[in-house]
Amino acid sequence: MPAKTGQEYMERLKRAKSSVYIHGEKVEDVTVHPAFCNVVRSMAALYDRQYEKPEKMLYRSPTTGQFVGMTFIQPTTIDELIARREATQEWARMSAGMMGRSPDYLNAEVMAMGVANDLFAEDDPMFAENAKNYYEYARENDISLTHTLIHPQMNRAKALHEQNDADVPLHLVERRKDGIIVSGIRLLATQGGITDEILVFPSTVKKSTAGEDPYALAFAIPNNTPGVKFICREAFDYGRSAWDHPLASRFEEGDAIVSFENVFVPWERVFVCGNSSICNRTFRETNAVIHMSHQVVAKNIVKTEFLLGVTLCLIEAIGIGEFQHVKDKGAEIMLVLETMKSHLYRAEHNAKRDRWGTMTPDFAALDAARNWYPRIYPRLSEIIRILGASGLMAIPTEADFHHEEIGDIVRRAMQGATVDGYERVQLFRLAWDLTMSAFGARQTHYEYYFFGDPVRMGMAYFDGYEKEPYQQFVREFLRGAKSVFIPSDSQR
Ligand SMILES: Cc1cc2nc3c(=O)[nH]c(=O)nc-3n(C[C@H](O)[C@H](O)[C@H](O)COP(=O)(O)OP(=O)(O)OC[C@H]3O[C@@H](n4cnc5c(N)ncnc54)[C@H](O)[C@@H]3O)c2cc1C
């Protein structure tokens, strides 16, 4: 089957009838429910873009010859790596980088694990074969995916098997001839309920101990598998217009707790079963983390371009561009953008084929970027908040502009240096939705946490960094320093 269209994406969701819950009710059809219908349309637009720009978004499947999604490609040359990144950025531009889970993120993961699958064979060759087949299945059917890696926050000071109720975290219940039975809870599936399937994988950061083997699982199942429930948080799309809520009304992906009640997973969908050691190495040894980081850095460049654009429009709109600290804050965002672009350039131009033949970006460049961006993103949001000041609260809705008694008042009161009141409020509502609305606050939280806890990522980064050359540099410097001791008169 070739790459899917937006219509096909929506029809699959309709047919699947997965068990999705929100606001205390079960959702009959996510494609029309107010909490999901707008983001479903945005996802559909991404899939449609595959056919609007096929030269950029599609390539020929190596097995069927049909056109499949470019973001599934196993790049074997730098040109292909760049082509995949350009497809990612094409999608990212459609949401200004607000949809962290556009399908390319997990397509890269599935590709990497499907190709570099020998790690999974350590337990049984079947698992490696499963990973390979799943990549092919996902690519050929353009499967949209969510994923869940994290166990519930019960007591982080204890291991999973030491929790008061050790059956709450997702765990293995039974190995059967035809597959496994699993039960328990996982967090936090962004887009949970609006994709075809869910990947259940270990954390990219947190390592498991051998006592946690029953929790050490990796598998992929359709969202509508019996016993799977998506319990979604309150929606930040309040059903308001795109003028009033320019981002939340279109790109609110949602986040879900996922419950598994005696769920059957057939063996052909299992990649790791009860093996902490394999789980701990899954993302690194398959290079999946590298390909996912490539997508993330490419997406975040687009996102930073958008933040910079909003900041510059805001500065111009209220005539604050000549103030020194305003220029300085604008420069801060520019520096982030240029630095991120440099990371990407180095990652792509130093890319090398790995032992599975995949052209793999330079991880040092991407690892630095993926550790740094979560730390700097809150600052970018803060800059917009500082520069916007009262303008981020003096934000009448579009309806106010059309009200016969107050319409002229707000138009006049809200005028800017270069824009009329209507245009200025539209811009400032965008800046507010980007940074301060529930949607905007989630964006900051998302960028900080989605790849894992930045503190523990930083600890792992520090531990893994090759420090010796720098220490050696200093030791040699000290050895080479000649004593210039000059005795004082009394010492002579
Ligand atoms: C908006 C959003 C979307 C997300 N989407 C997804 C998704 O789609 N799929 C998915 O799998 N996950 C998703 N996540 C979850 C994300 O992976 C986790 O938030 C992240 O890994 C941190 O884990 P945690 O939330 O369990 O924090 P915890 O591990 O509970 O940490 C809480 C606090 O305690 C500290 N802490 C805890 N343990 C330690 C320790 N051992 N050492 C030092 N400090 C510690 C942390 O630094 C942190 O400050 C999402 C998160 C957010 C916020």
Coordinates of C-alpha atoms and ligand atoms in Angstrom, one line a residue:
M1 CA 0.0 0.0 0.0
P2 CA 1.4 3.5 -0.8
A3 CA 1.7 6.3 1.6
K4 CA -1.6 7.3 3.0
T5 CA -3.7 10.5 2.5
G6 CA -5.3 12.6 5.2
Q7 CA -8.7 11.0 4.3
E8 CA -7.3 7.6 4.8
Y9 CA -5.7 8.6 8.1
M10 CA -9.1 9.8 9.4
E11 CA -11.0 6.8 8.0
R12 CA -8.7 4.4 9.9
L13 CA -9.2 6.3 13.1
K14 CA -13.0 6.1 12.6
R15 CA -12.9 2.4 11.9
A16 CA -10.5 1.6 14.8
K17 CA -12.8 2.8 17.5
S18 CA -10.0 2.7 20.1
S19 CA -11.0 3.1 23.7
V20 CA -10.3 6.8 24.3
Y21 CA -11.6 8.7 27.4
I22 CA -11.6 12.4 28.1
H23 CA -13.5 14.7 30.4
G24 CA -15.1 11.7 32.1
E25 CA -16.6 10.3 29.0
K26 CA -15.8 7.6 26.4
V27 CA -15.2 9.1 22.9
E28 CA -17.2 7.5 20.2
D29 CA -15.3 9.0 17.2
V30 CA -12.1 11.0 17.7
T31 CA -12.4 12.5 14.2
V32 CA -15.5 14.5 15.2
H33 CA -15.0 14.9 19.0
P34 CA -14.3 18.6 19.9
A35 CA -11.1 17.7 21.9
F36 CA -9.5 15.9 19.0
C37 CA -11.1 16.9 15.7
N38 CA -8.9 19.9 15.0
V39 CA -5.6 18.2 15.7
V40 CA -6.8 15.2 13.6
R41 CA -7.4 17.6 10.8
S42 CA -3.8 19.0 11.2
M43 CA -2.5 15.4 11.1
A44 CA -4.5 14.7 8.0
A45 CA -3.0 17.8 6.4
L46 CA 0.5 16.4 7.1
Y47 CA -0.5 13.2 5.3
D48 CA -2.0 15.1 2.4
R49 CA 1.2 17.1 2.0
Q50 CA 2.9 13.8 1.0
Y51 CA 0.9 14.0 -2.2
E52 CA 1.1 17.8 -2.6
K53 CA 4.9 17.6 -2.6
P54 CA 5.6 14.0 -3.6
E55 CA 9.2 14.8 -4.8
K56 CA 10.0 15.9 -1.3
M57 CA 7.8 13.7 0.9
L58 CA 7.8 10.3 -0.9
Y59 CA 10.3 7.7 -2.1
R60 CA 10.0 4.3 -3.7
S61 CA 9.7 1.4 -1.3
P62 CA 12.7 -0.9 -1.6
T63 CA 10.4 -3.9 -1.4
T64 CA 7.3 -3.0 -3.3
G65 CA 8.3 -0.1 -5.5
Q66 CA 5.3 1.9 -4.4
F67 CA 5.6 5.4 -3.1
V68 CA 6.0 5.5 0.7
G69 CA 6.7 8.2 3.2
M70 CA 10.2 9.8 3.0
T71 CA 10.4 10.0 6.8
F72 CA 10.6 6.1 6.9
I73 CA 13.6 6.0 4.6
Q74 CA 16.8 4.2 5.7
P75 CA 19.3 6.8 4.5
T76 CA 22.4 5.3 3.0
T77 CA 23.9 8.5 1.7
I78 CA 24.3 12.1 3.1
D79 CA 21.9 13.2 0.3
E80 CA 19.2 10.8 1.5
L81 CA 19.8 11.9 5.1
I82 CA 19.3 15.5 4.0
A83 CA 16.2 14.5 2.0
R84 CA 14.7 12.9 5.1
R85 CA 15.5 16.0 7.1
E86 CA 13.9 18.3 4.5
A87 CA 10.7 16.2 4.7
T88 CA 10.7 16.6 8.4
Q89 CA 11.1 20.3 8.1
E90 CA 8.4 20.5 5.5
W91 CA 6.0 18.9 8.1
A92 CA 7.4 21.0 10.9
R93 CA 6.6 24.2 9.0
M94 CA 3.0 23.3 8.8
S95 CA 2.6 23.5 12.6
A96 CA 5.4 26.0 13.2
G97 CA 7.1 23.2 15.1
M98 CA 4.2 22.9 17.6
M99 CA 3.5 19.2 16.8
G100 CA 6.3 17.4 18.5
R101 CA 4.7 14.1 17.4
S102 CA 4.3 14.6 13.7
P103 CA 4.7 11.1 12.4
D104 CA 8.4 11.5 11.4
Y105 CA 9.6 11.3 15.0
L106 CA 8.6 7.7 15.5
N107 CA 9.1 6.7 11.9
A108 CA 12.8 7.4 12.5
E109 CA 12.7 5.2 15.6
V110 CA 10.9 2.3 13.8
M111 CA 13.4 2.5 10.9
A112 CA 16.5 2.5 13.1
M113 CA 15.3 -0.5 15.3
G114 CA 14.1 -2.4 12.3
V115 CA 17.4 -2.1 10.5
A116 CA 19.8 -2.4 13.5
N117 CA 17.8 -5.3 15.0
D118 CA 20.5 -7.8 16.1
L119 CA 20.4 -6.5 19.7
F120 CA 16.9 -7.9 20.0
A121 CA 18.2 -11.3 18.9
E122 CA 20.3 -11.7 22.0
D123 CA 17.2 -13.4 23.6
D124 CA 15.8 -15.0 20.6
P125 CA 16.4 -14.5 16.8
M126 CA 12.6 -14.1 16.5
F127 CA 12.7 -10.7 18.2
A128 CA 15.1 -9.3 15.6
E129 CA 13.0 -10.6 12.8
N130 CA 10.0 -9.0 14.4
A131 CA 11.7 -5.6 14.5
K132 CA 12.6 -5.9 10.9
N133 CA 9.1 -6.9 9.9
Y134 CA 7.5 -4.2 11.9
Y135 CA 9.6 -1.5 10.2
E136 CA 8.5 -2.9 6.8
Y137 CA 4.8 -3.1 7.9
A138 CA 4.8 0.4 9.4
R139 CA 6.5 1.9 6.3
E140 CA 4.3 0.0 3.7
N141 CA 1.1 0.8 5.6
D142 CA 2.1 4.3 6.7
I143 CA 1.2 3.5 10.3
S144 CA 0.8 6.5 12.6
L145 CA 2.3 5.9 16.0
T146 CA 2.3 7.1 19.5
H147 CA 4.7 5.7 22.1
T148 CA 5.0 5.2 25.9
L149 CA 8.2 4.8 27.7
I150 CA 7.6 5.9 31.3
H151 CA 6.1 4.1 34.4
P152 CA 3.8 6.0 36.6
Q153 CA 5.2 8.4 39.2
M154 CA 4.4 6.3 42.3
N155 CA 7.5 6.3 44.4
R156 CA 10.6 7.2 42.4
A157 CA 12.8 6.4 45.3
K158 CA 12.0 2.7 44.9
A159 CA 12.4 0.2 42.1
L160 CA 9.3 -0.9 40.2
H161 CA 9.1 -4.3 42.0
E162 CA 9.5 -2.6 45.4
Q163 CA 6.4 -0.3 44.9
N164 CA 3.5 -0.7 47.4
D165 CA 1.4 -1.9 44.5
A166 CA 4.0 -3.4 42.1
D167 CA 1.2 -4.4 39.7
V168 CA 0.5 -0.8 38.7
P169 CA 3.5 -0.3 36.3
L170 CA 3.1 -2.2 33.0
H171 CA 4.4 -5.7 33.5
L172 CA 4.5 -9.2 32.1
V173 CA 1.6 -11.4 33.4
E174 CA 2.1 -14.5 31.3
R175 CA 4.1 -16.0 28.5
R176 CA 1.9 -18.1 26.2
K177 CA 2.6 -20.2 23.2
D178 CA 1.2 -17.6 20.9
G179 CA 2.3 -14.4 22.7
I180 CA 2.4 -12.6 26.0
I181 CA -0.2 -11.1 28.4
V182 CA 0.6 -7.7 29.9
S183 CA -1.1 -5.5 32.4
G184 CA -0.6 -2.2 34.1
I185 CA -0.1 1.5 33.3
R186 CA 2.3 3.5 31.2
L187 CA 2.8 7.3 30.7
L188 CA 2.6 9.6 28.8
A189 CA 1.4 9.0 25.2
T190 CA 1.3 12.2 23.3
Q191 CA -1.3 11.8 20.5
G192 CA -2.5 8.7 22.4
G193 CA -5.9 7.8 20.8
I194 CA -5.3 9.6 17.5
T195 CA -2.8 7.2 15.9
D196 CA -3.1 3.7 14.5
E197 CA -0.7 2.0 16.9
I198 CA 1.3 2.3 20.1
L199 CA 4.9 1.5 20.6
V200 CA 5.7 0.4 24.2
F201 CA 9.4 0.8 24.8
P202 CA 11.8 1.3 27.7
S203 CA 12.9 4.7 28.8
T204 CA 15.6 6.3 26.7
V205 CA 17.3 7.6 29.9
K206 CA 16.3 5.6 33.1
K207 CA 18.1 2.3 33.4
S208 CA 16.3 -0.8 34.8
T209 CA 17.8 -3.3 37.2
A210 CA 17.6 -7.1 36.9
G211 CA 14.8 -7.1 39.5
E212 CA 12.8 -5.1 37.1
D213 CA 12.9 -7.7 34.3
P214 CA 9.1 -8.3 34.4
Y215 CA 8.7 -4.6 33.5
A216 CA 11.3 -4.7 30.8
L217 CA 9.2 -4.9 27.6
A218 CA 9.2 -3.7 24.1
F219 CA 6.3 -4.3 21.7
A220 CA 3.9 -2.6 19.2
I221 CA 0.2 -3.1 19.0
P222 CA -2.8 -1.5 17.4
N223 CA -4.5 1.2 19.6
N224 CA -7.8 -0.7 19.4
T225 CA -6.3 -3.9 20.9
P226 CA -8.8 -5.3 23.5
G227 CA -7.9 -4.1 27.0
V228 CA -6.0 -1.0 26.0
K229 CA -7.5 2.3 27.2
F230 CA -6.3 5.9 26.5
I231 CA -7.1 8.2 29.4
C232 CA -6.5 11.7 28.1
R233 CA -5.8 14.8 30.0
E234 CA -8.2 17.8 29.7
A235 CA -8.0 19.3 26.2
F236 CA -6.4 22.7 25.7
D237 CA -8.3 23.2 22.5
Y238 CA -11.4 24.9 23.8
G239 CA -13.1 24.9 20.5
R240 CA -12.3 28.6 19.9
S241 CA -11.5 30.2 16.6
A242 CA -8.0 30.1 15.0
W243 CA -8.0 33.9 15.4
D244 CA -8.5 33.7 19.2
H245 CA -6.4 30.6 19.8
P246 CA -4.2 30.4 16.8
L247 CA -2.2 27.4 18.0
A248 CA -4.3 25.5 20.4
S249 CA -7.2 25.4 17.9
R250 CA -5.1 23.4 15.5
F251 CA -2.1 21.7 17.1
E252 CA -3.2 20.5 20.5
E253 CA -1.8 16.9 20.4
G254 CA -3.1 15.7 23.8
D255 CA -1.3 13.5 26.2
A256 CA -2.7 10.2 27.6
I257 CA -2.2 7.7 30.4
V258 CA -2.4 4.3 28.9
S259 CA -4.0 1.4 30.7
F260 CA -3.4 -2.2 29.7
E261 CA -5.8 -4.8 31.2
N262 CA -4.7 -8.4 30.4
V263 CA -3.7 -7.3 26.9
F264 CA -2.6 -10.0 24.5
V265 CA 0.4 -9.2 22.4
P266 CA 1.2 -11.8 19.7
W267 CA 4.9 -12.9 19.6
E268 CA 5.4 -11.3 16.2
R269 CA 4.8 -7.9 17.8
V270 CA 7.2 -8.4 20.7
F271 CA 10.8 -7.1 20.5
V272 CA 12.0 -7.5 24.1
C273 CA 10.4 -9.7 26.7
G274 CA 11.5 -9.5 30.4
N275 CA 15.1 -8.4 29.7
S276 CA 16.3 -5.3 31.5
S277 CA 19.8 -5.4 29.9
I278 CA 18.4 -5.3 26.4
C279 CA 15.9 -2.6 27.3
N280 CA 18.7 -0.4 28.8
R281 CA 20.7 -0.6 25.5
T282 CA 17.8 -0.4 23.0
F283 CA 17.8 3.2 22.0
R284 CA 21.6 3.6 22.0
E285 CA 22.7 0.4 20.4
T286 CA 20.2 0.5 17.6
N287 CA 21.2 4.2 16.9
A288 CA 17.5 5.0 17.2
V289 CA 18.3 7.8 19.6
I290 CA 20.5 9.4 16.9
H291 CA 17.9 9.3 14.2
M292 CA 15.2 10.6 16.6
S293 CA 17.5 13.4 17.7
H294 CA 18.1 14.3 14.0
Q295 CA 14.3 14.7 13.6
V296 CA 14.1 16.7 16.9
V297 CA 16.9 19.1 16.0
A298 CA 15.5 19.7 12.5
K299 CA 12.0 20.3 13.9
N300 CA 13.3 22.6 16.6
I301 CA 15.2 24.8 14.1
V302 CA 11.8 25.4 12.4
K303 CA 10.3 26.1 15.8
T304 CA 13.0 28.6 16.8
E305 CA 12.6 30.3 13.4
F306 CA 9.0 30.8 14.2
L307 CA 9.7 32.0 17.8
L308 CA 12.2 34.5 16.3
G309 CA 9.6 35.7 13.7
V310 CA 7.0 36.2 16.4
T311 CA 9.5 38.1 18.6
L312 CA 10.6 40.4 15.7
C313 CA 6.9 41.1 14.7
L314 CA 6.1 41.9 18.3
I315 CA 9.1 44.2 18.7
E316 CA 8.1 46.1 15.5
A317 CA 4.5 46.2 16.3
I318 CA 5.0 48.2 19.5
G319 CA 8.1 50.1 18.5
I320 CA 10.5 48.7 21.1
G321 CA 13.3 47.8 18.7
E322 CA 15.7 50.6 19.6
F323 CA 16.0 49.6 23.3
Q324 CA 19.3 48.0 24.1
H325 CA 17.9 45.1 26.2
V326 CA 15.3 44.4 23.5
K327 CA 18.0 44.0 20.8
D328 CA 19.9 41.9 23.2
K329 CA 17.0 39.5 23.8
G330 CA 16.3 39.3 20.1
A331 CA 20.0 38.4 19.6
E332 CA 19.6 35.6 22.2
I333 CA 17.0 33.9 20.1
M334 CA 19.1 34.5 16.9
L335 CA 22.1 32.9 18.6
V336 CA 20.0 29.9 19.5
L337 CA 18.8 29.5 16.0
E338 CA 22.3 29.8 14.4
T339 CA 23.8 27.4 17.0
M340 CA 21.1 24.8 16.3
K341 CA 21.7 25.1 12.6
S342 CA 25.4 24.6 13.2
H343 CA 24.7 21.4 15.2
L344 CA 22.6 20.1 12.4
Y345 CA 25.1 21.0 9.7
R346 CA 27.9 19.2 11.6
A347 CA 25.7 16.2 12.3
E348 CA 24.8 15.8 8.7
H349 CA 28.2 16.6 7.1
N350 CA 30.1 14.3 9.5
A351 CA 27.6 11.5 9.1
K352 CA 29.0 8.0 8.5
R353 CA 27.5 4.7 7.5
D354 CA 27.0 2.5 10.6
R355 CA 27.5 -1.3 10.5
W356 CA 24.0 -1.8 9.2
G357 CA 24.6 0.5 6.2
T358 CA 22.5 3.4 7.5
M359 CA 24.0 6.9 7.0
T360 CA 24.0 8.0 10.6
P361 CA 24.4 11.6 11.7
D362 CA 27.3 12.6 14.0
F363 CA 25.8 11.9 17.4
A364 CA 28.2 14.3 19.3
A365 CA 26.6 17.2 17.5
L366 CA 23.0 16.0 18.0
D367 CA 23.6 14.9 21.6
A368 CA 24.8 18.3 22.5
A369 CA 21.8 20.0 20.8
R370 CA 19.2 17.6 22.3
N371 CA 20.7 18.2 25.8
W372 CA 20.9 22.0 25.3
Y373 CA 17.6 22.9 23.7
P374 CA 15.4 21.7 26.7
R375 CA 17.5 24.0 28.9
I376 CA 17.3 27.0 26.6
Y377 CA 13.7 26.7 25.3
P378 CA 12.1 28.1 28.6
R379 CA 14.3 31.2 28.1
L380 CA 13.0 31.7 24.6
S381 CA 9.5 31.6 25.9
E382 CA 10.4 33.9 28.7
I383 CA 11.9 36.5 26.3
I384 CA 8.6 36.7 24.4
R385 CA 6.8 37.1 27.7
I386 CA 9.1 39.9 28.9
L387 CA 8.9 41.8 25.6
G388 CA 5.2 41.4 25.2
A389 CA 4.5 42.6 28.8
S390 CA 0.9 43.9 29.2
G391 CA 0.2 43.2 25.6
L392 CA 0.0 39.5 26.4
M393 CA -2.9 40.2 28.7
A394 CA -4.6 43.0 26.9
I395 CA -5.9 40.6 24.3
P396 CA -9.6 41.1 23.5
T397 CA -11.1 38.3 21.4
E398 CA -12.1 38.7 17.8
A399 CA -15.7 39.1 18.8
D400 CA -14.9 42.2 20.7
F401 CA -13.7 43.9 17.5
H402 CA -17.1 43.2 16.0
H403 CA -19.2 44.4 18.9
E404 CA -21.1 47.6 18.0
E405 CA -20.4 49.3 21.3
I406 CA -16.7 48.4 21.9
G407 CA -15.4 47.4 18.5
D408 CA -14.1 50.9 17.7
I409 CA -12.7 51.3 21.2
V410 CA -10.6 48.2 21.1
R411 CA -9.4 48.8 17.5
R412 CA -8.2 52.3 18.6
A413 CA -6.9 51.3 22.0
M414 CA -4.9 48.3 20.7
Q415 CA -3.2 50.0 17.8
G416 CA 0.5 49.6 17.6
A417 CA 3.4 51.4 16.0
T418 CA 3.1 49.8 12.6
V419 CA -0.2 47.9 12.8
D420 CA -3.8 48.6 13.6
G421 CA -5.5 47.3 16.7
Y422 CA -7.0 44.3 15.1
E423 CA -3.7 43.1 13.6
R424 CA -1.8 43.9 16.8
V425 CA -4.1 41.8 19.0
Q426 CA -4.0 38.9 16.5
L427 CA -0.2 38.9 16.7
F428 CA -0.2 39.2 20.5
R429 CA -2.7 36.4 20.9
L430 CA -0.4 34.3 18.9
A431 CA 2.5 35.2 21.2
W432 CA 0.3 34.4 24.2
D433 CA -0.8 31.1 22.8
L434 CA 2.9 30.3 22.1
T435 CA 4.0 30.9 25.6
M436 CA 1.4 31.6 28.2
S437 CA -1.9 29.9 27.4
A438 CA -2.4 26.3 28.6
F439 CA -1.2 25.3 25.2
G440 CA 1.9 27.5 25.4
A441 CA 2.8 26.4 28.9
R442 CA 2.6 22.8 27.7
Q443 CA 4.9 23.6 24.8
T444 CA 7.5 24.7 27.4
H445 CA 6.9 21.7 29.5
Y446 CA 7.1 19.4 26.5
E447 CA 10.4 20.8 25.2
Y448 CA 11.8 20.4 28.7
Y449 CA 10.8 16.9 29.3
F450 CA 9.7 15.0 26.2
F451 CA 13.1 13.3 25.5
G452 CA 13.5 12.5 29.2
D453 CA 14.5 14.3 32.4
P454 CA 17.2 16.8 31.3
V455 CA 18.9 16.5 34.7
R456 CA 19.4 12.7 34.2
M457 CA 20.2 13.2 30.6
G458 CA 22.9 15.7 31.6
M459 CA 24.3 13.2 34.1
A460 CA 24.5 10.6 31.4
Y461 CA 26.1 13.1 29.1
F462 CA 28.7 14.1 31.6
D463 CA 29.5 10.5 32.4
G464 CA 29.8 9.6 28.7
Y465 CA 31.8 12.6 27.6
E466 CA 35.4 12.0 26.7
K467 CA 37.1 14.1 29.3
E468 CA 40.7 12.8 29.2
P469 CA 42.0 14.9 26.3
Y470 CA 41.0 18.1 28.2
Q471 CA 42.5 17.0 31.5
Q472 CA 45.6 15.9 29.6
F473 CA 45.8 19.4 28.0
V474 CA 45.9 21.0 31.4
R475 CA 48.4 18.5 32.8
E476 CA 50.8 19.1 30.0
F477 CA 50.3 22.9 30.3
L478 CA 51.2 22.7 34.0
R479 CA 54.2 20.4 33.3
G480 CA 55.5 22.9 30.7
A481 CA 55.1 26.0 33.0
K482 CA 58.7 27.0 34.0
S483 CA 59.1 28.3 37.5
V484 CA 59.8 32.0 37.5
F485 CA 60.4 32.2 41.2
I486 CA 62.3 35.3 42.2
P487 CA 63.7 35.2 45.8
S488 CA 63.0 38.3 47.9
D489 CA 65.8 40.1 49.7
S490 CA 65.3 38.2 53.0
Q491 CA 65.4 34.9 51.2
R492 CA 68.7 35.6 49.5
Ligands
LIG1 C1 4.2 17.3 27.5 C2 4.8 16.0 27.7 C3 4.7 15.0 26.7 C4 5.3 13.8 26.9 N1 5.1 12.8 25.9 C5 5.5 11.6 26.1 C6 5.3 10.5 25.1 O1 4.6 10.7 24.1 N2 5.7 9.3 25.4 C7 6.5 9.0 26.5 O2 6.8 7.9 26.7 N3 6.7 10.0 27.4 C8 6.3 11.2 27.2 N4 6.5 12.2 28.2 C9 7.2 11.8 29.4 C10 8.6 12.1 29.5 O3 9.4 11.1 28.9 C11 8.9 12.2 31.0 O4 8.3 13.4 31.5 C12 10.4 12.4 31.3 O5 11.1 11.2 30.9 C13 10.7 12.5 32.8 O6 10.1 11.5 33.5 P1 9.0 11.7 34.6 O7 8.0 12.7 34.1 O8 8.5 10.4 35.0 O9 9.7 12.4 35.8 P2 10.3 11.8 37.1 O10 11.3 10.7 36.8 O11 9.1 11.4 38.0 O12 11.0 13.0 37.8 C14 10.4 14.0 38.6 C15 11.4 14.9 39.2 O13 12.3 14.2 40.1 C16 13.6 14.2 39.6 N5 14.2 12.8 39.7 C17 13.4 11.7 39.7 N6 14.3 10.6 39.8 C18 15.5 11.1 39.8 C19 16.8 10.5 39.9 N7 17.0 9.2 39.9 N8 17.9 11.3 39.8 C20 17.8 12.6 39.7 N9 16.6 13.3 39.7 C21 15.5 12.5 39.7 C22 13.6 14.6 38.2 O14 14.8 15.4 37.8 C23 12.4 15.5 38.1 O15 12.7 16.8 38.5 C24 6.0 13.5 28.0 C25 6.2 14.5 29.0 C26 5.6 15.7 28.8 C27 5.8 16.7 29.9

